[in-house]
Short mmCIF file of C-alpha atoms in Angstrom, two decimals:
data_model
loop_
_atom_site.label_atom_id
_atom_site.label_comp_id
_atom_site.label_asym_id
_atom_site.label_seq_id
_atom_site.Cartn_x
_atom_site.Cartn_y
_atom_site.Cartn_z
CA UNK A 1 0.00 0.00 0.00
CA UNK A 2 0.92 3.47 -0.46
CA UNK A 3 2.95 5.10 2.81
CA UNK A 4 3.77 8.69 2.70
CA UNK A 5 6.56 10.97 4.83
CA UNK A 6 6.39 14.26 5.93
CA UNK A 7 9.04 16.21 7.25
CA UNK A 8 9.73 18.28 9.74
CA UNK A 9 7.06 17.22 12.54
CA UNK A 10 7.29 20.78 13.96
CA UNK A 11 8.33 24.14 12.32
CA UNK A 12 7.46 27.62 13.70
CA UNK A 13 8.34 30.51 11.83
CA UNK A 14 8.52 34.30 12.50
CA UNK A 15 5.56 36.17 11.39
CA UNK A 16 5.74 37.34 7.54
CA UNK A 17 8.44 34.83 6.70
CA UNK A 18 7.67 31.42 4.44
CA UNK A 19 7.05 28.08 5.50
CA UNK A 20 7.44 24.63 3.47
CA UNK A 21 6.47 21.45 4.23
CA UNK A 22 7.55 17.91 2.46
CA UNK A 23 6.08 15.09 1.99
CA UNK A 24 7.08 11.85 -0.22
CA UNK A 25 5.24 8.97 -1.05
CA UNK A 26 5.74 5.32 -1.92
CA UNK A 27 3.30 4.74 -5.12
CA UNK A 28 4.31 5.96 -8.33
CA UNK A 29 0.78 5.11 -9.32
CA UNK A 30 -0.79 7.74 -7.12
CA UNK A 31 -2.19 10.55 -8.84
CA UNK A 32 -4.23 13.02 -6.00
CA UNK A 33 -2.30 15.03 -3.55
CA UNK A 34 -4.32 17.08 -0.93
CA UNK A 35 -3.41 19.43 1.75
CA UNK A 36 -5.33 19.76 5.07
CA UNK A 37 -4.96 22.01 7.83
CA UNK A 38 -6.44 21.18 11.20
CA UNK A 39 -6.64 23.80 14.18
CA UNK A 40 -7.07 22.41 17.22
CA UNK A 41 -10.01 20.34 18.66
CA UNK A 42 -11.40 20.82 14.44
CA UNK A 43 -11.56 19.05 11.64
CA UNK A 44 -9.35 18.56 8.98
CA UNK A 45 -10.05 21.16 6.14
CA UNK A 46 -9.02 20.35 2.45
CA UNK A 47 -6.71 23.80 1.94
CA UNK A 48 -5.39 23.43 -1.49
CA UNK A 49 -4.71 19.98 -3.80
CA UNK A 50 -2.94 18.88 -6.71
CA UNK A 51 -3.12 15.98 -9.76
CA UNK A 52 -0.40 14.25 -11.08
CA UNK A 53 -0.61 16.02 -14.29
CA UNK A 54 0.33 19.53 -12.69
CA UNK A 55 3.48 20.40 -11.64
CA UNK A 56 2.31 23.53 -9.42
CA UNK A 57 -0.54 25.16 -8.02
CA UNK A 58 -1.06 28.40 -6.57
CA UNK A 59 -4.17 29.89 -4.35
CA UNK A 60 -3.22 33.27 -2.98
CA UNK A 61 -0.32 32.56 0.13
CA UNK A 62 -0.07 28.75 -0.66
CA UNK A 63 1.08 26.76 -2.84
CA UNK A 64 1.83 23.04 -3.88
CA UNK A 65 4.51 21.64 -6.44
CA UNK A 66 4.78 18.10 -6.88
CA UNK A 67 7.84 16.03 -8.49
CA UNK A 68 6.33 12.91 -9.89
CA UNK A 69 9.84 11.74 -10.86
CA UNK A 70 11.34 11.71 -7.44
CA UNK A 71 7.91 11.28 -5.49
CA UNK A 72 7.44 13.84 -3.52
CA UNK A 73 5.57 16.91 -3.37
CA UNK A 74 5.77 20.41 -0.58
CA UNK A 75 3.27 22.82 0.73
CA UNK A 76 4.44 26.84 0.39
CA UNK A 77 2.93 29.30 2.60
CA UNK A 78 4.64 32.66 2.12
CA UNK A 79 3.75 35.70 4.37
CA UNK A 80 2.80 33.47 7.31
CA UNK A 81 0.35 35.03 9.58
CA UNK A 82 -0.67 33.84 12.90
CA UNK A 83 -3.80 32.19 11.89
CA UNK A 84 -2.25 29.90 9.89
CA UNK A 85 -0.33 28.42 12.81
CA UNK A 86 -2.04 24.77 12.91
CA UNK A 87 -1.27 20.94 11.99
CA UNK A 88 -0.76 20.44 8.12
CA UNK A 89 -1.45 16.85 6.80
CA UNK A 90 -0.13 16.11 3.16
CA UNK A 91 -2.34 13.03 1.72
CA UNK A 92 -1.49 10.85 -1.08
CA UNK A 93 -3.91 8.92 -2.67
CA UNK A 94 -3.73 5.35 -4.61
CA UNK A 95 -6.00 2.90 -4.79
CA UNK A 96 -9.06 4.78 -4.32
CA UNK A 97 -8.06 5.93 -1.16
CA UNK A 98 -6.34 8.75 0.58
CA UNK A 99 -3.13 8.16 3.22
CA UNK A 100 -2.23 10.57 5.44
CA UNK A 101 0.94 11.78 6.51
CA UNK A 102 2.12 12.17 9.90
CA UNK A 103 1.78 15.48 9.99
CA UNK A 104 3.54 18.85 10.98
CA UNK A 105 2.87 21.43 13.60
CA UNK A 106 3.13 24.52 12.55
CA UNK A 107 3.65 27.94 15.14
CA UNK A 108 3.53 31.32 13.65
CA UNK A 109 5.97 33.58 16.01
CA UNK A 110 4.44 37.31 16.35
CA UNK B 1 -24.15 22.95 1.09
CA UNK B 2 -24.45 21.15 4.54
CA UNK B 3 -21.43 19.51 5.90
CA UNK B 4 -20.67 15.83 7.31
CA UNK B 5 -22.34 15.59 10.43
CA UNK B 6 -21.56 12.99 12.97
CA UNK B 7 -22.48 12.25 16.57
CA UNK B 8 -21.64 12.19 19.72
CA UNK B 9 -19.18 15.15 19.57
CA UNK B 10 -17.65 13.21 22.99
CA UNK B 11 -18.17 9.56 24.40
CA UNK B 12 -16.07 8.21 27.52
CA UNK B 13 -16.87 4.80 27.88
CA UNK B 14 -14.99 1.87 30.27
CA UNK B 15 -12.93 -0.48 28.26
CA UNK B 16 -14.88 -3.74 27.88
CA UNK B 17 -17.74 -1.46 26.91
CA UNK B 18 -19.69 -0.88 23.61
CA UNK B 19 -19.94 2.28 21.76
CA UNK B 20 -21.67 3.55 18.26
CA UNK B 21 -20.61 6.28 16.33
CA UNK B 22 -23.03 7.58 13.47
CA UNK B 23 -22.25 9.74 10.05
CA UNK B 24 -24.46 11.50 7.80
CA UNK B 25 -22.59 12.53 4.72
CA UNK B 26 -23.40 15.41 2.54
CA UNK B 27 -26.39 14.50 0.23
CA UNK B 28 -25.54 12.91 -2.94
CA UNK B 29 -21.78 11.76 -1.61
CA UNK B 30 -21.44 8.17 -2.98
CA UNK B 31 -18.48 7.33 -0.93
CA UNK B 32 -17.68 7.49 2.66
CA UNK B 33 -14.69 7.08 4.98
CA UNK B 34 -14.48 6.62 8.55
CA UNK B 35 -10.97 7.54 9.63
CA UNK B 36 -9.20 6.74 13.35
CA UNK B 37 -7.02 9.65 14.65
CA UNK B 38 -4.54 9.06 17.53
CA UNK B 39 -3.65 11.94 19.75
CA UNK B 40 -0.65 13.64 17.63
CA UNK B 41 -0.55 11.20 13.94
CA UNK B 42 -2.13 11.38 10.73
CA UNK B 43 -5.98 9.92 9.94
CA UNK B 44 -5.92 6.13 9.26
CA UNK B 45 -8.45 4.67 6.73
CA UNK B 46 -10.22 2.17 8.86
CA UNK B 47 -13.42 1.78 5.81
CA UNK B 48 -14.21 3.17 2.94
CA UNK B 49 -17.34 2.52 1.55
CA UNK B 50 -19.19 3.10 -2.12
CA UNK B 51 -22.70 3.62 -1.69
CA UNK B 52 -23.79 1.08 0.79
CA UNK B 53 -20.79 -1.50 -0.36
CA UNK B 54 -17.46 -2.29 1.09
CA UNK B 55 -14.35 -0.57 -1.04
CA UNK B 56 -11.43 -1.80 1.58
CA UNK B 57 -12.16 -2.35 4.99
CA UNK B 58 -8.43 -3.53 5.08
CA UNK B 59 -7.24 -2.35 8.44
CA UNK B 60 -10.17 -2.45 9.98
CA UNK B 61 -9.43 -4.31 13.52
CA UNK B 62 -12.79 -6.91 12.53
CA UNK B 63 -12.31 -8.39 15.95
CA UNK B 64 -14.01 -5.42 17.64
CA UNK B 65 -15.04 -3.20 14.94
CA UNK B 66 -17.75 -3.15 12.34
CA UNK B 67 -19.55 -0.28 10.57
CA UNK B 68 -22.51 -0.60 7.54
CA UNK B 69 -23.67 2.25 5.82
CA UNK B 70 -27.59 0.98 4.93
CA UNK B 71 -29.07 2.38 2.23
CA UNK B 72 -25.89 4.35 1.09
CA UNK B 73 -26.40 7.58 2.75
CA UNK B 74 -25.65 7.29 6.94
CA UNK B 75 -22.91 4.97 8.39
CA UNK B 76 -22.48 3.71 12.07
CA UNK B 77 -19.42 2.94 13.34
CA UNK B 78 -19.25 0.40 15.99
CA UNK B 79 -16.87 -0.81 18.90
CA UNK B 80 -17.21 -4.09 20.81
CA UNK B 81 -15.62 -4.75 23.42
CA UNK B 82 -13.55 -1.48 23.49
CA UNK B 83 -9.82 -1.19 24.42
CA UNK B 84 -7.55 1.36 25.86
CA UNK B 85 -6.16 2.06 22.85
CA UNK B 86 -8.85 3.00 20.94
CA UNK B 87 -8.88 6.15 22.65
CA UNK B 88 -9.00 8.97 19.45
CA UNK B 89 -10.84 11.38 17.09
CA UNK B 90 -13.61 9.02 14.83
CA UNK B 91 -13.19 11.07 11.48
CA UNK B 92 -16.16 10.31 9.11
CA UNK B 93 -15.92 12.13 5.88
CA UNK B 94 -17.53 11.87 2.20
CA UNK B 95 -16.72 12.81 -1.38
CA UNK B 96 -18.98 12.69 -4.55
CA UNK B 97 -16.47 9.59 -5.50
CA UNK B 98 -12.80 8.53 -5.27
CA UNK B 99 -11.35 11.29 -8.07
CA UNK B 100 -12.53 14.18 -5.10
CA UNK B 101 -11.06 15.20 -1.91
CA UNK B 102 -13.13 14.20 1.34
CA UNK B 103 -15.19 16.67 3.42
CA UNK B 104 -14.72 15.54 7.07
CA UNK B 105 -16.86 16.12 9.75
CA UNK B 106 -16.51 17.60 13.63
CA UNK B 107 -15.23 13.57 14.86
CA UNK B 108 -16.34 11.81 17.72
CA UNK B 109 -13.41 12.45 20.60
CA UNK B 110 -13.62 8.66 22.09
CA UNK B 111 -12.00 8.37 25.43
CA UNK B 112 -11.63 4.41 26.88
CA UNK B 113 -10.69 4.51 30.78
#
C-alpha cells in the first residue's frame, strides 16, 4: 500500500516569513495530492490539492509543487500570519483511497 | 451545502464497553470514509465505503469493529468490546467519488478509561 513521509514534525516561523512542508510517497501510481490544515479540537479542512498532471498550483499565500519523478511533493505558505499556525497533513492517494501523513505542527511567532 | 455531520461530539466509555458512532454525509456523496485519529498522527483509513458496499475495509481491527452504511447515505461505526487504545478522534468524511477530496466532519473524541 501506499505510505507517505512528511518532514519536519514541527516548524514555527517568525511572522511574515515562508514556510514549506515535504512530503514523499511510496506509489508511483498515485495521482491526487491534498493538503489539510487542522486547528485544534477541528476538523481537517481540504486547503489546497494537486493531480499528477500539474506540476504547481497556486491559491493566494499557498502553494503546492509536486515532483512525480522523485515522489514527492511540498506545501508553500509565504507571508505566514498567525492564523495559519495549525497541523498540516499532506495526503497521497492510490488505490481509491487517501493516506495521510504524519503530519507537521506549525507555530507562527508574532 | 451542509457539511458531514456525525455524533456524539464526545463519548467516555470503560474499556470492555460498547460504543456507536453515526455519520451523515453530505447528500448525494457516494463514498464514505471513517478515519481513526490518535492523539498527535495522521488519519488512518479504517473503511471506505461506495454507496452502501465495502471498497477496503483492510485495516479495519474486525475483531471489535464493524460499521454498515444501509441504504448508502448514513454509516455507524461500531466498537465491541472497546480497548484502551482506541482512545481517538472518529473522522467520518464523504466525497462525490474517489477522483474528489473528502469533506470531514466535527469527529467523535472517544476516550476508553
Amino acid at each position: 500500500g501506499e505510505n507517505v513521509e512528511q518532514h519536519p514534525s514541527t516548524l514555527s516561523v517568525q511572522e511574515g516569513d515562508s514556510a514549506v512542508i515535504k512530503c514523499t510517497y511510496s506509489d508511483s501510481a498515485s495521482n491526487y495530492f491534498p493538503w489539510y490544515k487542522q486547528e485544534l479540537g477541528k476538523r481537517p479542512q481540504l486547503i489546497i490539492d494537486i493531480r499528477s498532471n500539474v506540476g504547481e498550483k497556486k491559491d493566494q499565500r499557498i502553494a503546492v509543487t509536486l515532483n512525480k519523478t522523485a515522489k514527492h511533493f511540498s506545501l508553500h505558505i509565504t507571508e505566514t500570519q498567525p492564523e495559519d499556525s495549525a497541523v498540516y497533513f499532506c495526503a497521497a492517494r492510490g488505490d481509491e483511497k487517501l493516506t495521510f501523513g504524519t503530519g507537521t505542527r506549525l507555530t507562527i511567532i508574532p | 451545502e451542509a457539511g458531514v455531520a456525525q455524533s456524539p461530539r464526545y463519548k467516555i466509555i470503560e474499556k470492555r464497553q460498547s460504543v456507536a458512532f453515526w455519520c451523515n454525509p453530505i447528500s448525494g456523496h457516494a463514498t464514505l470514509y471513517w478515519y481513526q485519529q490518535i492523539l498527535g498522527q495522521g488519519p488512518k483509513l479504517l473503511i471506505q465505503f461506495q454507496n452502501n458496499g465495502v471498497v477496503d475495509d483492510s485495516q479495519l481491527p474486525k475483531d471489535r469493529f464493524s460499521a454498515e452504511r444501509l441504504k448508502g447515505v448514513d454509516s455507524t461505526l461500531k466498537i465491541q468490546p472497546a480497548k484502551l487504545e482506541d482512545s481517538a478522534v472518529y473522522l467520518c468524511a464523504s466525497s462525490p467519488s474517489s477522483y474528489y477530496g473528502y469533506t470531514f466532519g466535527s469527529g467523535t473524541r472517544l476516550t476508553v478509561v
